[in-house]
CSV table of C-alpha atoms and ligand atoms in Angstrom, one decimal:
chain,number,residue,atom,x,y,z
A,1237,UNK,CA,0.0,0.0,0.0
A,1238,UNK,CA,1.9,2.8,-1.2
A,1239,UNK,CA,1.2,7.0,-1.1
A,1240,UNK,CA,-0.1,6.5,2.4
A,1241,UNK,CA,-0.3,10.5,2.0
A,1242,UNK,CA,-3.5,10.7,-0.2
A,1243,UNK,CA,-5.6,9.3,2.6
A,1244,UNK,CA,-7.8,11.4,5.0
A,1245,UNK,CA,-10.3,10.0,6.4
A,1246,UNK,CA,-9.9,6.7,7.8
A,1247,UNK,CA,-12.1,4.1,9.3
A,1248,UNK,CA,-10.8,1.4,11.7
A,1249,UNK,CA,-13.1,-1.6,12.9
A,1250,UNK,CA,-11.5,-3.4,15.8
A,1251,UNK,CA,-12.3,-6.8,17.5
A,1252,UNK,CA,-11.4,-9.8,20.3
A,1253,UNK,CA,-7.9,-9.8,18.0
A,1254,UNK,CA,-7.2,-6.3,19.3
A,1255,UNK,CA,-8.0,-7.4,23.0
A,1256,UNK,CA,-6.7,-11.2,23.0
A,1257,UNK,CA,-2.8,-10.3,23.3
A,1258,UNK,CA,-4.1,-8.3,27.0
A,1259,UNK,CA,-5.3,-11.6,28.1
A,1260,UNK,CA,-9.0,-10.9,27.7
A,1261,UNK,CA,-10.4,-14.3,26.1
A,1262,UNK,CA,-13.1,-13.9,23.3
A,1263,UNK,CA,-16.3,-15.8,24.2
A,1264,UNK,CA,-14.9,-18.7,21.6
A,1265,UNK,CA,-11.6,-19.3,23.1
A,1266,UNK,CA,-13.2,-19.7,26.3
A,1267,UNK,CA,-14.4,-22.9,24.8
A,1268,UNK,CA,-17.8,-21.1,24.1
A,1269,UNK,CA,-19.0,-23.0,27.7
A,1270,UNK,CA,-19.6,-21.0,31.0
A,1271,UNK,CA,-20.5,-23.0,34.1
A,1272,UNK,CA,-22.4,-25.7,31.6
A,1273,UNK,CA,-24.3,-22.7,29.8
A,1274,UNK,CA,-23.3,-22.2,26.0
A,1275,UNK,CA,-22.3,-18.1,26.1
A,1276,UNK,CA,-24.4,-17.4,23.4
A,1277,UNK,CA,-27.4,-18.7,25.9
A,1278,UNK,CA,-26.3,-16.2,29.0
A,1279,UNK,CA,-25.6,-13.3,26.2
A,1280,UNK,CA,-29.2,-12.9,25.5
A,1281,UNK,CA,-32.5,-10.9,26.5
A,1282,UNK,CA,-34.1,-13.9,26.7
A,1283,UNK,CA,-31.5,-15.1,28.9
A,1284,UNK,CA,-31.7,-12.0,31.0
A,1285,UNK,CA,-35.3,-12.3,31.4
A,1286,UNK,CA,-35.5,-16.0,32.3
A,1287,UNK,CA,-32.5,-16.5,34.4
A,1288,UNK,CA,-31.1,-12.7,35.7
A,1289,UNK,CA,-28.8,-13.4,38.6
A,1290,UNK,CA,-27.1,-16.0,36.0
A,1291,UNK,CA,-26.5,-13.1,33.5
A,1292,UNK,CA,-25.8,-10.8,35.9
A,1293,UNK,CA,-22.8,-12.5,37.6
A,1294,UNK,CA,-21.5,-14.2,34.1
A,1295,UNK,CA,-20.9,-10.0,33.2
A,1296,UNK,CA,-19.9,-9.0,37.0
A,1297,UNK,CA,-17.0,-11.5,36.5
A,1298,UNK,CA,-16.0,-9.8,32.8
A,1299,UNK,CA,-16.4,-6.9,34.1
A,1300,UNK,CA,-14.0,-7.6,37.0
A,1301,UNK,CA,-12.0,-8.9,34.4
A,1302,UNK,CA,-11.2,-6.6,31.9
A,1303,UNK,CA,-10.1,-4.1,34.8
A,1304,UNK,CA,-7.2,-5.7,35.2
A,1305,UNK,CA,-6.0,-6.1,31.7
A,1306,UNK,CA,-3.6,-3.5,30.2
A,1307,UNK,CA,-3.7,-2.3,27.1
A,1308,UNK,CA,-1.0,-4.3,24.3
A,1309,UNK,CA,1.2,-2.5,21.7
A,1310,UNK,CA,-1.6,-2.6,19.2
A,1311,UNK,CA,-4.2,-0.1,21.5
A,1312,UNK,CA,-0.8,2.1,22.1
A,1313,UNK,CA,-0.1,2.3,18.9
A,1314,UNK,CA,-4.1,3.5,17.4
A,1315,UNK,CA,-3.9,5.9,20.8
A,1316,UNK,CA,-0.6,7.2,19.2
A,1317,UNK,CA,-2.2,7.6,15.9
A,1318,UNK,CA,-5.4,9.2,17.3
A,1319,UNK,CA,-3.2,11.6,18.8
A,1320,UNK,CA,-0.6,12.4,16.0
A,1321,UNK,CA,-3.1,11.6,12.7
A,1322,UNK,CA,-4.1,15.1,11.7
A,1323,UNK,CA,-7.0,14.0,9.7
A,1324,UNK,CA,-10.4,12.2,10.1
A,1325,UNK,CA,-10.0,9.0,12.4
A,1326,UNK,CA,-13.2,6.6,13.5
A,1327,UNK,CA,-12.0,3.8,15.6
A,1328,UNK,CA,-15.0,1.1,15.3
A,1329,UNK,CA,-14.8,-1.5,18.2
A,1330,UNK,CA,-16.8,-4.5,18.7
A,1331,UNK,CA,-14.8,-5.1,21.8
A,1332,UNK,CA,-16.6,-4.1,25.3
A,1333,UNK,CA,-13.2,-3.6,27.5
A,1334,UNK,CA,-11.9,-0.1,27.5
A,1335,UNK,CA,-8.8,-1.0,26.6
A,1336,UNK,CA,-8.6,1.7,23.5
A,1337,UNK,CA,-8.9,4.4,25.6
A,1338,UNK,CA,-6.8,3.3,27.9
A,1339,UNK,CA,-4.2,3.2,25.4
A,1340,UNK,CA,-5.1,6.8,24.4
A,1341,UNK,CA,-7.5,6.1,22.0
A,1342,UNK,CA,-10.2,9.3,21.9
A,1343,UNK,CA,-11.9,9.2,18.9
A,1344,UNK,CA,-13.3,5.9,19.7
A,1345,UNK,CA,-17.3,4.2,18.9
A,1346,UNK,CA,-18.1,1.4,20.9
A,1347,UNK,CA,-20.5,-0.3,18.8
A,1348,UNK,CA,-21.6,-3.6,21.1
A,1349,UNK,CA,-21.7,-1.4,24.1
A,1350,UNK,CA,-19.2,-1.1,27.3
A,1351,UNK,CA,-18.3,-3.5,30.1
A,1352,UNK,CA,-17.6,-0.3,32.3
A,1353,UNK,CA,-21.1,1.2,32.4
A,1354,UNK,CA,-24.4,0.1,33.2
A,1355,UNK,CA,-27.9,0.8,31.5
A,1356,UNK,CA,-30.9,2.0,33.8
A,1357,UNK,CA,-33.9,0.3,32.2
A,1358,UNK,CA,-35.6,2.6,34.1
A,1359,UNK,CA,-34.5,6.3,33.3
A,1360,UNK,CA,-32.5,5.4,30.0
A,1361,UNK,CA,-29.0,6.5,31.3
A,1362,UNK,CA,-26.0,4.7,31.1
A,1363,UNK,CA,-23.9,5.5,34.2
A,1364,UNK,CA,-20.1,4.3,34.6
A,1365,UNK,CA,-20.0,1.3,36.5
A,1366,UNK,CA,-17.0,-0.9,37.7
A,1367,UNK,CA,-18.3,-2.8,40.5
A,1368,UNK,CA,-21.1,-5.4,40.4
A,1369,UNK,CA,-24.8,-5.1,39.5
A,1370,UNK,CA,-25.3,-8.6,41.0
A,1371,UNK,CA,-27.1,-7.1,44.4
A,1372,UNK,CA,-29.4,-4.6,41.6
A,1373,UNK,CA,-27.9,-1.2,43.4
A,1374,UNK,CA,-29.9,1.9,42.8
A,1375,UNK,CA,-29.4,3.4,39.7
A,1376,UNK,CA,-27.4,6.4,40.9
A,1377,UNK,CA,-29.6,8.8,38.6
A,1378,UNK,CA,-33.4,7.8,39.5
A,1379,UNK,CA,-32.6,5.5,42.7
A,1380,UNK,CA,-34.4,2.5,40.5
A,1381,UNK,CA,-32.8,-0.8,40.6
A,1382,UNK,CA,-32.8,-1.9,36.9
A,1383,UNK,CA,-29.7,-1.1,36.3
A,1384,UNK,CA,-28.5,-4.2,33.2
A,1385,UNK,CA,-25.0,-4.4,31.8
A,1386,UNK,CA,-24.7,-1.6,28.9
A,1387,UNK,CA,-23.6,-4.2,26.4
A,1388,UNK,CA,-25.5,-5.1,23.3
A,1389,UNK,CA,-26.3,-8.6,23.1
A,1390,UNK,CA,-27.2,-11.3,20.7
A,1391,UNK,CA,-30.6,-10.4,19.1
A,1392,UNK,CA,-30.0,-6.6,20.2
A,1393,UNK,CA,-29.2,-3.6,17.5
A,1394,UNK,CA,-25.5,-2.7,17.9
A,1395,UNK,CA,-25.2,1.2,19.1
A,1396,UNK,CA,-24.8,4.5,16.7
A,1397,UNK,CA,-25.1,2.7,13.1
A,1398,UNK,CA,-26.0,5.8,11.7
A,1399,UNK,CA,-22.5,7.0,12.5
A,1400,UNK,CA,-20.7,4.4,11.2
A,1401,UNK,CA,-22.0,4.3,8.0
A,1402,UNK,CA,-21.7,8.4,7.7
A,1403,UNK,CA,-17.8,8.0,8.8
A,1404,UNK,CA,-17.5,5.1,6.1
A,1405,UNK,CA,-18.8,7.3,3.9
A,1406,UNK,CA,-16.4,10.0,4.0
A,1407,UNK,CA,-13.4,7.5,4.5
A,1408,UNK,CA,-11.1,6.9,1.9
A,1409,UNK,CA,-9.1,3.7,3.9
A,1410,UNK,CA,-10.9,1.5,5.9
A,1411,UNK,CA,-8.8,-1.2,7.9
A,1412,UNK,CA,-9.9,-4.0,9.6
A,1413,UNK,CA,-8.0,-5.3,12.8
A,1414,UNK,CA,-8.5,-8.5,14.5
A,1415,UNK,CA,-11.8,-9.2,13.3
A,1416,UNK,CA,-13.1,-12.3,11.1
A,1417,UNK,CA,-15.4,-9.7,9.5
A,1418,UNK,CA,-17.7,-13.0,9.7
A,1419,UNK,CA,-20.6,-11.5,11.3
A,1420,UNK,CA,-22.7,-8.8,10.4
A,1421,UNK,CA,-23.6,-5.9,10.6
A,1422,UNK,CA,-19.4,-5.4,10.7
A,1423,UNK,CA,-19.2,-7.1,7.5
A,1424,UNK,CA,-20.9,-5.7,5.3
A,1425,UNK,CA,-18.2,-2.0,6.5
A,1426,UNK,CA,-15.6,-2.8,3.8
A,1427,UNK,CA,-18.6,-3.7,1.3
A,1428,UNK,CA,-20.1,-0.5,2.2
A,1429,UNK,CA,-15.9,0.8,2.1
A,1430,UNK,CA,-15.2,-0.7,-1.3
A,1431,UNK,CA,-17.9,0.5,-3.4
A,1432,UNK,CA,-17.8,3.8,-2.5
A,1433,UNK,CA,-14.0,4.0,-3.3
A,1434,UNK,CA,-12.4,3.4,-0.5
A,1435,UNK,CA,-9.2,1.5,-0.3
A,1436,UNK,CA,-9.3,-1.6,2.2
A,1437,UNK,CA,-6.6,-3.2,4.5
A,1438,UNK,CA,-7.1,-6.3,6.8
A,1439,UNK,CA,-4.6,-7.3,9.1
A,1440,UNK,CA,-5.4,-10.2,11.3
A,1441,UNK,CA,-3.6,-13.2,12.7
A,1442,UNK,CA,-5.0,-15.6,10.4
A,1443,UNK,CA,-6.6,-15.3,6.9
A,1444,UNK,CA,-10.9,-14.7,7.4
A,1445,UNK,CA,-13.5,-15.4,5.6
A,1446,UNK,CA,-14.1,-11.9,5.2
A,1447,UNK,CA,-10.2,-11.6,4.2
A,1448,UNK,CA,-11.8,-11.9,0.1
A,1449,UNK,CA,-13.5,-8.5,0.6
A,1450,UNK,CA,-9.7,-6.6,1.3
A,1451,UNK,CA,-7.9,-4.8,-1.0
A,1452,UNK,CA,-4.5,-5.9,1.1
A,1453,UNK,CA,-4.4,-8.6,3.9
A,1454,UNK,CA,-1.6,-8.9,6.2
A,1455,UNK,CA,-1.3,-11.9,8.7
A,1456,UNK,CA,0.6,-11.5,12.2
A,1457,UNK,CA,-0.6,-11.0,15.7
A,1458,UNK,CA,-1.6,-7.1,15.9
A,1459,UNK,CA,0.8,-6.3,18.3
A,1460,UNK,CA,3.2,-6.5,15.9
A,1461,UNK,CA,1.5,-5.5,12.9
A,1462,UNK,CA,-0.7,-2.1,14.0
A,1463,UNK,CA,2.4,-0.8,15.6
A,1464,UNK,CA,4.0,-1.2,12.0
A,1465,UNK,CA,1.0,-0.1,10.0
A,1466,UNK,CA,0.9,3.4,12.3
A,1467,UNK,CA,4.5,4.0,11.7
A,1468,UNK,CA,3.5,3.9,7.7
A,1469,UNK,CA,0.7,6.3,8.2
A,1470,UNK,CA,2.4,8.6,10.3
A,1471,UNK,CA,5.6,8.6,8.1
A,1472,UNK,CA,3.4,9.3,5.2
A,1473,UNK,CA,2.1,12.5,6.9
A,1474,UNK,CA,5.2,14.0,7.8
B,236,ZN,ZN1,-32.1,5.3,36.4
């Protein structure tokens, strides 16, 4: 990918490849079981509606988690471009840890929600939360106690669409980290890229099935590869 210099605008959609070098296990490689329950059971409204302290405690224990995880080489290096890159920047996460921002990340759109705040199913507001939601505290807004985890779930419409598709619009590189690009809606984002012009990069630690879409694939873990990538970009603009 040569002339990084003509981009300006660029797109990045992030997933559980982005996270997985920080120790934080995608629901797969945890062997897709938790306590007996397939995750894609306990990940539901249904799920949440049937069995609540079960859904509640499986996302107290993430939640717990993901606070002590740092962020890798790959979230320092998109928080150094965020920081440096003087034009337009969209990071697109599917992950729910915080670990982007933590890595300096601003310009950042959690698209499946965030471990670290809570939804009031009462008042609508979604305060930070890093504790448990297990003994349903009041929410600290209204007082109610319907407080659910603010993550979007199987069956649920991911968050601010309409943004994402105006920022792919505008975007003349879209890049794709750590993500099969299997599931949708985040697969059809370097369709939508590619046929309005944009140029497309994958990188990933294995080849996708979504990899056929890409203008450019590289293969590596992303702590390697982003770090690379960013030096590119940044070396174009100077
Ligand atoms: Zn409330």
């Amino acid at each position: 990918m040569a002339a990084m210099a003509k981009y300006r605008n660029i797109v990045i959609l992030t997933g559980a490849g982005v996270s997985a070098e920080s120790g934080i296990d995608t629901f797969r490689d945890a062997g897709g079981l938790w306590e007996k329950h397939r995750v894609e059971d306990v990940a539901t409204p249904e799920a949440f509606a049937r069995d609540p302290n079960l859904v509640l405690r499986f996302y107290d224990m993430r939640r717990e988690a993901i606070q002590t995880k740092v962020p890798n080489a790959a979230h320092l290096a998109l928080g150094r471009l965020d920081a440096e890159w003087r034009g337009g920047l969209l990071i697109v996460t599917q992950n729910v840890d915080d670990l982007h921002e933590r890595g300096g990340a601003r310009r950042v759109l959690h698209m499946h929600g965030e471990h670290l705040n809570a939804w009031c199913l009462a008042c609508d507001r979604r305060p930070r939360w890093t504790g448990p939601l297990i003994d349903r505290p009041p929410c600290p807004a209204c007082g109610s106690r319907a407080l659910r985890p603010d993550v979007v779930w199987f069956g649920e419409v991911p968050y601010r669409m309409d943004e994402i598709h105006a920022a792919l619009r505008e975007a003349d590189l879209f890049v794709s980290i750590g993500t099969s690009g299997a599931v949708y809606p985040a697969a059809g984002f370097v369709r939508a890229a590619r046929e309005l012009g944009a140029d497309t990069l994958e990188l990933n630690l294995e080849r996708s099935k979504g990899s056929a879409w890409f203008a450019e694939t590289r293969l590596g873990p992303a702590t390697e590869l982003v770090p690379d990538w960013v030096d590119e970009v940044l070396t174009s603009m100077a």
